[in-house]
C-alpha positions in Angstrom: -233.4 67.8 159.4 -235.1 68.0 162.8 -235.9 64.6 164.3 -238.4 64.6 167.2 -238.4 61.9 169.8 -241.6 59.9 169.7 -243.3 58.6 172.8 -242.5 55.0 173.5 -245.1 52.3 174.2 -242.5 50.0 175.8 -240.2 51.1 178.6 -236.7 51.4 177.3 -235.3 49.1 179.9 -237.6 46.3 178.6 -237.5 47.0 174.9 -236.1 43.9 173.1 -234.5 46.2 170.5 -231.9 47.3 173.0 -229.0 45.4 174.5 -226.7 45.8 177.5 -229.7 46.8 179.6 -229.3 44.4 182.5 -227.3 45.9 185.4 -223.6 45.1 185.1 -223.9 43.3 181.8 -221.2 44.2 179.3 -222.2 45.2 175.7 -221.9 42.5 173.1 -219.9 44.2 170.3 -218.1 42.5 167.5 -214.4 43.3 167.0 -213.6 45.0 163.7 -213.3 42.5 160.9 -210.0 43.7 159.3 -208.0 41.8 156.8 -204.2 41.6 157.5 -203.5 44.3 154.9 -206.2 46.5 156.4 -204.9 46.1 159.9 -201.3 46.9 158.8 -202.6 50.0 156.9 -204.4 51.2 160.0 -201.4 50.7 162.2 -199.2 52.6 159.7 -201.8 55.4 159.6 -201.8 55.5 163.5 -198.0 55.7 163.6 -198.0 58.5 161.0 -200.7 60.3 163.1 -198.5 60.1 166.2 -195.6 61.8 164.4 -194.0 58.7 163.0 -192.9 57.4 166.4 -193.3 53.6 166.3 -193.3 53.5 170.2 -196.5 55.6 170.2 -198.5 52.8 168.8 -198.5 49.7 171.0 -199.5 46.2 169.9 -197.5 44.0 172.3 -199.4 41.7 174.5 -198.5 43.4 177.8 -199.7 46.8 176.5 -203.0 45.4 175.1 -203.7 43.5 178.4 -203.1 46.7 180.4 -205.5 48.6 178.2 -208.1 45.8 178.4 -209.4 46.6 181.9 -209.9 49.2 184.6 -210.3 48.9 188.3 -213.8 47.4 188.0 -214.8 43.8 188.1 -216.1 44.0 184.5 -214.8 41.5 182.0 -211.5 42.7 180.3 -211.4 43.0 176.5 -208.3 43.5 174.4 -208.1 46.3 171.9 -206.5 46.1 168.4 -203.9 48.7 169.4 -203.1 51.4 171.8 -202.3 54.8 170.2 -200.5 57.5 172.3 -200.7 60.9 170.6 -198.8 63.8 172.2 -200.9 66.8 171.2 -204.4 67.6 170.2 -203.3 67.7 166.5 -201.9 64.2 166.7 -205.1 63.1 168.6 -207.2 64.5 165.7 -205.1 62.6 163.2 -205.6 59.4 165.2 -209.3 59.9 165.2 -209.4 60.5 161.4 -207.4 57.3 160.8 -209.9 55.3 162.9 -212.9 56.9 161.1 -211.4 56.1 157.7 -211.0 52.4 158.8 -214.4 52.4 160.6 -212.7 51.3 163.8 -214.0 52.2 167.3 -212.0 54.4 169.6 -211.9 54.3 173.4 -210.2 57.2 175.2 -208.2 56.1 178.3 -206.7 58.0 181.1 -205.3 56.4 184.3 -207.6 53.4 184.1 -208.9 54.0 187.7 -212.6 53.9 186.7 -214.9 51.4 188.4 -217.7 51.2 185.9 -215.9 49.7 182.9 -216.0 53.0 181.0 -212.5 52.6 179.5 -212.7 48.9 178.6 -212.6 48.6 174.8 -215.6 46.3 174.1 -215.7 45.8 170.4 -211.9 46.0 170.1 -210.8 48.9 168.1 -208.1 51.4 169.2 -207.6 52.7 172.7 -206.5 56.3 172.5 -204.3 56.8 175.6 -203.8 60.3 177.0 -200.5 59.4 178.6 -198.5 61.7 176.3 -200.9 64.6 176.6 -198.6 66.4 179.1 -199.1 70.1 178.8 -198.8 71.9 182.1 -198.9 75.7 182.1 -199.6 78.0 185.1 -201.4 81.3 184.5 -201.0 82.6 188.0 -202.3 86.1 187.2 -205.6 84.6 186.3 -205.6 81.7 188.9 -205.8 79.2 186.0 -203.8 76.3 184.8 -203.8 74.7 181.3 -203.4 70.9 181.9 -203.0 68.0 179.4 -205.6 65.3 179.8 -202.8 62.8 180.8 -201.6 64.8 183.8 -202.5 63.0 187.1 -204.2 64.8 189.9 -201.3 64.3 192.4 -198.9 65.5 189.7 -200.9 68.7 189.3 -200.9 69.2 193.0 -197.1 68.9 193.3 -196.7 71.4 190.4 -199.0 74.0 192.1 -197.8 73.6 195.7 -194.6 75.8 195.4 -196.8 78.6 194.1 -199.2 78.3 197.1 -202.0 77.1 194.9 -204.2 74.1 194.6 -206.8 72.4 192.3 -209.9 71.8 194.5 -211.4 68.4 193.5 -209.7 65.5 195.3 -210.8 62.0 194.3 -209.6 59.2 196.6 -207.7 57.6 193.7 -205.1 59.4 191.6 -206.9 59.7 188.2 -205.8 61.8 185.3 -207.4 65.2 184.8 -209.0 64.0 181.6 -210.6 61.1 183.4 -211.9 63.3 186.2 -213.5 65.5 183.6 -214.9 62.6 181.6 -216.9 61.3 184.6 -217.4 64.5 186.6 -215.2 63.1 189.4 -215.1 65.0 192.7 -213.9 63.2 195.9 -213.3 64.4 199.4 -213.4 68.2 199.1 -216.6 68.7 197.2 -218.4 70.4 200.0 -215.9 73.3 199.8 -214.7 73.3 196.2 -217.3 71.5 194.2 -216.8 68.8 191.6 -214.5 68.8 188.6 -217.4 70.2 186.6 -217.4 73.4 188.6 -213.6 73.8 188.4 -213.1 73.5 184.7 -213.4 76.7 182.6 -212.7 75.4 179.1 -211.7 72.2 177.2 -209.8 71.4 174.0 -211.7 68.5 172.5 -211.2 66.4 169.4 -214.6 65.6 167.9 -215.7 62.3 166.5 -214.8 63.6 163.0 -211.2 64.5 164.0 -211.8 68.3 164.3 -210.2 70.3 167.2 -212.5 72.7 169.1 -212.2 74.8 172.2 -215.4 74.6 174.1 -215.3 78.2 175.2 -212.9 81.0 175.8 -211.2 80.7 179.2 -212.5 83.9 180.7 -214.4 84.3 183.9 -217.8 84.4 182.3 -219.2 83.8 178.8 -222.8 83.7 177.4 -221.6 82.9 173.8 -223.3 79.8 172.4 -224.2 76.5 173.8 -222.2 75.3 176.9 -220.2 72.6 175.2 -217.8 72.4 178.2 -220.4 70.7 180.3 -221.6 68.6 177.4 -218.3 66.9 176.9 -217.6 66.6 180.6 -219.4 63.6 182.0 -219.8 62.1 178.5 -217.1 59.5 179.3 -215.5 59.7 175.9 -218.7 58.9 173.9 -218.8 62.3 172.1 -215.2 63.2 171.7 -211.7 63.1 173.3 -210.7 65.6 175.9 -207.1 66.7 175.2 -206.6 69.7 177.4 -208.4 71.5 180.3 -208.2 75.0 181.6 -208.9 74.7 185.3 -209.6 77.1 188.2 -207.1 77.3 191.0 -207.4 78.3 194.7 -205.0 79.7 197.2 -203.7 77.1 199.6 -204.7 78.0 203.2 -201.7 78.0 205.5 -203.2 76.0 208.4 -204.7 72.5 208.7 -206.3 70.8 211.6 -208.5 67.7 211.9 -210.3 65.2 214.1 -212.0 61.9 214.5 -215.5 61.4 215.9 -216.6 57.8 216.9 -220.2 56.7 217.0 -222.1 53.6 218.1 -224.0 53.3 214.8 -224.0 54.7 211.2 -227.3 56.6 211.5 -226.0 58.7 214.4 -222.9 59.6 212.5 -224.9 60.6 209.4 -227.4 62.6 211.5 -224.4 64.5 212.8 -223.3 65.3 209.3 -226.7 66.5 208.3 -226.7 68.9 211.2 -223.1 70.1 210.4 -224.1 70.8 206.8 -226.9 73.1 208.0 -224.4 74.9 210.3 -221.8 75.0 207.5 -218.6 75.7 209.4 -216.6 77.9 207.0 -213.3 76.1 207.4 -214.5 72.5 207.1 -212.9 71.1 204.0 -213.4 67.3 204.4 -216.1 65.3 206.1 -215.7 61.6 205.4 -217.5 58.5 206.9 -216.3 55.0 207.5 -218.6 52.4 209.0 -217.4 49.8 211.4 -216.4 47.4 208.7 -214.6 50.2 206.9 -212.5 51.0 209.9 -211.9 47.3 210.6 -210.5 46.6 207.1 -208.5 49.9 207.2 -206.9 48.7 210.5 -206.3 45.3 209.0 -204.7 46.3 205.7 -203.1 49.7 206.6 -202.1 48.7 210.2 -203.9 51.7 211.7 -205.3 51.3 215.2 -208.6 53.1 215.1 -211.5 52.1 217.3 -213.6 49.8 215.1 -216.9 51.7 215.0 -218.6 54.1 212.6 -216.3 57.2 212.5 -216.3 60.6 211.0 -213.0 62.0 209.6 -212.8 65.8 209.6 -210.4 68.3 208.2 -210.4 72.1 208.5 -208.3 74.6 206.7 -207.8 78.4 207.1 -205.5 81.1 208.3 -206.6 81.3 212.0 -206.0 78.3 214.3 -208.6 79.5 216.8 -211.3 79.6 214.1 -210.4 76.1 213.0 -210.8 74.8 216.5 -214.1 76.8 216.9 -215.5 75.1 213.8 -214.4 71.7 215.0 -216.1 72.3 218.3 -219.3 73.2 216.5 -219.4 69.8 214.9 -218.5 68.1 218.2 -221.5 69.8 219.8 -223.8 68.5 217.1 -222.2 65.0 217.4 -222.9 65.0 221.2 -226.6 65.3 220.4 -226.3 62.1 218.4 -224.5 59.8 220.8 -220.9 60.7 220.2 -218.9 60.5 223.5 -216.9 63.6 223.9 -214.1 61.8 225.8 -213.4 59.7 222.8 -213.1 62.5 220.3 -209.7 63.1 218.9 -208.5 66.5 217.7 -205.2 67.3 215.9 -204.2 70.9 215.9 -201.7 70.1 213.2 -203.5 68.3 210.4 -200.3 66.7 209.1 -200.4 64.3 212.0 -203.5 62.7 210.5 -202.0 62.3 207.0 -201.4 58.5 207.5 -205.1 58.1 208.4 -206.2 60.1 205.4 -204.0 58.0 203.1 -205.6 54.9 204.6 -209.0 56.4 203.9 -208.0 56.9 200.3 -207.1 53.2 200.1 -210.6 51.9 200.9 -211.0 50.1 197.6 -207.7 48.2 198.0 -208.5 47.5 201.6 -212.0 46.1 200.7 -210.4 43.9 198.0 -208.1 42.3 200.6 -210.5 42.5 203.6 -211.8 38.9 203.6 -208.4 37.4 202.8 -209.8 35.4 200.0 -207.8 35.4 196.8 -209.6 36.6 193.8 -212.1 38.8 195.6 -213.7 41.4 193.3 -215.3 44.6 194.7 -218.6 46.0 193.7 -218.8 49.8 194.4 -222.0 51.7 194.7 -222.0 55.4 194.0 -225.5 56.8 194.8 -225.9 60.4 195.9 -229.1 61.4 197.7 -230.7 64.6 199.2 -229.1 65.5 202.5 -232.4 65.2 204.5 -232.8 61.5 203.4 -229.1 60.6 203.8 -229.3 58.9 207.2 -232.0 56.5 206.2 -230.3 55.7 202.9 -226.9 54.9 204.5 -228.3 52.9 207.4 -230.7 51.0 205.1 -227.9 50.1 202.6 -225.8 48.7 205.4 -228.7 46.7 206.8 -229.6 45.3 203.3 -226.0 44.2 202.6 -225.7 42.4 205.9 -229.1 40.7 205.4 -227.8 39.2 202.2 -224.7 37.8 204.0 -222.3 40.2 202.4 -219.6 42.4 203.9 -220.3 46.1 203.5 -217.4 48.6 203.6 -218.9 52.1 203.6 -216.6 55.0 202.7 -218.5 58.2 202.0 -218.0 61.8 201.0 -220.9 62.1 203.3 -221.3 65.8 203.5 -222.4 66.0 199.9 -224.8 63.1 200.1 -222.5 60.7 198.1 -221.7 57.3 199.7 -219.9 54.2 198.4 -220.7 50.7 199.6 -217.8 48.5 198.7 -218.8 44.8 198.7 -216.0 42.2 198.3 -217.3 39.1 196.6 -216.5 36.0 194.7 -218.3 35.1 191.4 -220.6 32.7 193.2 -221.9 35.6 195.3 -222.8 37.8 192.3 -226.5 37.1 192.6 -226.6 38.5 196.1 -224.5 41.5 195.0 -227.0 42.2 192.2 -229.9 42.0 194.6 -228.1 44.4 196.9 -227.4 46.8 194.1 -231.1 46.7 193.1 -232.1 47.6 196.7 -229.6 50.5 197.0 -230.5 52.0 193.6 -234.3 51.7 194.3 -234.0 53.4 197.6 -231.8 56.2 196.2 -234.2 56.9 193.3 -237.2 56.8 195.6 -235.5 59.4 197.8 -234.9 61.7 194.8 -231.3 60.8 194.4 -229.0 59.7 191.5 -227.5 56.4 190.6 -224.0 57.9 190.2 -222.5 60.8 192.1 -219.0 60.8 190.6 -218.0 57.4 189.1 -220.0 57.7 185.9 -222.2 55.2 184.0 -219.8 53.2 181.9 -221.3 49.8 181.2 -222.3 49.0 184.8 -225.1 51.5 185.3 -226.7 51.9 181.9 -230.0 50.3 183.0 -230.1 52.3 186.2 -229.4 55.6 184.5 -232.3 54.9 182.0 -234.5 54.2 185.0 -233.4 57.4 186.7 -233.9 59.7 183.7 -236.9 58.2 181.9 -237.8 58.0 178.2 -237.7 61.6 177.0 -234.4 62.3 178.8 -232.7 59.2 177.3 -234.1 60.1 173.8 -232.5 63.6 174.1 -229.2 62.0 175.0 -229.4 59.5 172.1 -230.2 62.4 169.7 -227.0 64.2 170.9 -225.0 61.0 170.4 -226.3 60.5 166.9 -225.6 64.2 166.0 -222.0 64.3 167.3 -221.0 60.7 166.6 -223.1 59.5 163.7 -220.9 56.4 163.0 -221.1 55.4 166.7 -217.3 54.9 166.9 -216.6 56.9 170.1 -216.5 54.5 173.1 -219.5 52.4 171.9 -221.7 50.7 174.4 -221.1 53.1 177.2 -223.5 55.5 179.0 -226.4 54.9 176.7 -228.3 51.7 175.8 -226.9 50.1 172.6 -229.3 49.2 169.9 -229.6 45.6 168.8 -228.6 46.4 165.3 -225.4 48.1 166.2 -223.9 51.5 167.4 -224.3 53.1 163.9 -228.0 52.9 164.3 -228.2 54.6 167.6 
């Protein structure tokens, strides 16, 4: 039966029928009301689904606490149990057991998300991918088949002896399943693209417990709907990603890099905009830290960088002269925007900058410890804006944050328009943080940007996502959710607004 979305007289973000629409507010879901015999029957079914291994179903307090949270500041919530299947078949059996008991399921990878996407609101069963460990190289096709529980750095170490790499490089060390679920990307997007461009095919367990391959893992296919992209970025709300077939690249033999200091953020970003237009062929990474970002990096990681806005560059290729030539192109652009050539640092051997790159990866941890106040939480923005509007958005965000009396640690994958403002805060400062978030979101949307470049929506950005996409777009998403998960058991309360009368009535 075809159901057409009807025009809405009330904006969805104001509709009283919907909950969890205020930015950062967690969904109010009731835990499953199981009797003791029903609970034991479910746990027995989960153990059977996981091959009869009692260790594959965790109910101890430590395991439930670990699965109750992610890296975000969102409120933790304990699940009923954590199931750890070791194959797509076992995952499918776990899903069927949860469906039979009408218990929600929340897929979980490394727990490195910052939008609450893996927090099991509503209790239920966390389906951990930690035992989905397939790792197979198909070197003749430049492909790898990877279990959803394999970590990014783990895959990199596996590929390195073969002279190969997987392109996307998030600053954290997420699982491949998690990267796919949010469309993660990181510091190499300008050259290799996001995870979405580097996955050929998925093995997914549907909300009914069926196993599907989203497409054949060949170079091109026009056969049917593009289910690969549908499940990627869905954050576990439509099914559970178990395996990925990913594209691989040859590892270039040479690396070089450099640091470019500036007196203000706008000049640094203007330099990046110019560099993107020139598009130096060997430039792999172009990252920005503002002055506070450099300051907290020095403080926490004991680096000794000049505390001013700074671009971190890396180049890779087979010709050292060409790498230097590309670096000099960027320096020439930077000189037009106030960068003092005498303070530019160049490293012919990029390995000498590895400690600085590792410090850049640790921005989130550094921001958490920056103020030296115990219990600081960190708000993370994730807007992505068109390159021509990038400088005004970054400079405006920094100014807005300072005007509210907040620290603003900017670390940005700046060459693809994606920047993060990390704001350490205490609960008493949450009003100011919310005001800052409203400003940065409004500016990004007004510039034609998106509320999330790579972190996903989770629970933290549901209202913002609805505002970005509008009524018709959200109605299409809800129709897809109803069709693929009619019981509303797959990661309820995430990505889309939750109806007042419960997930099953989405």
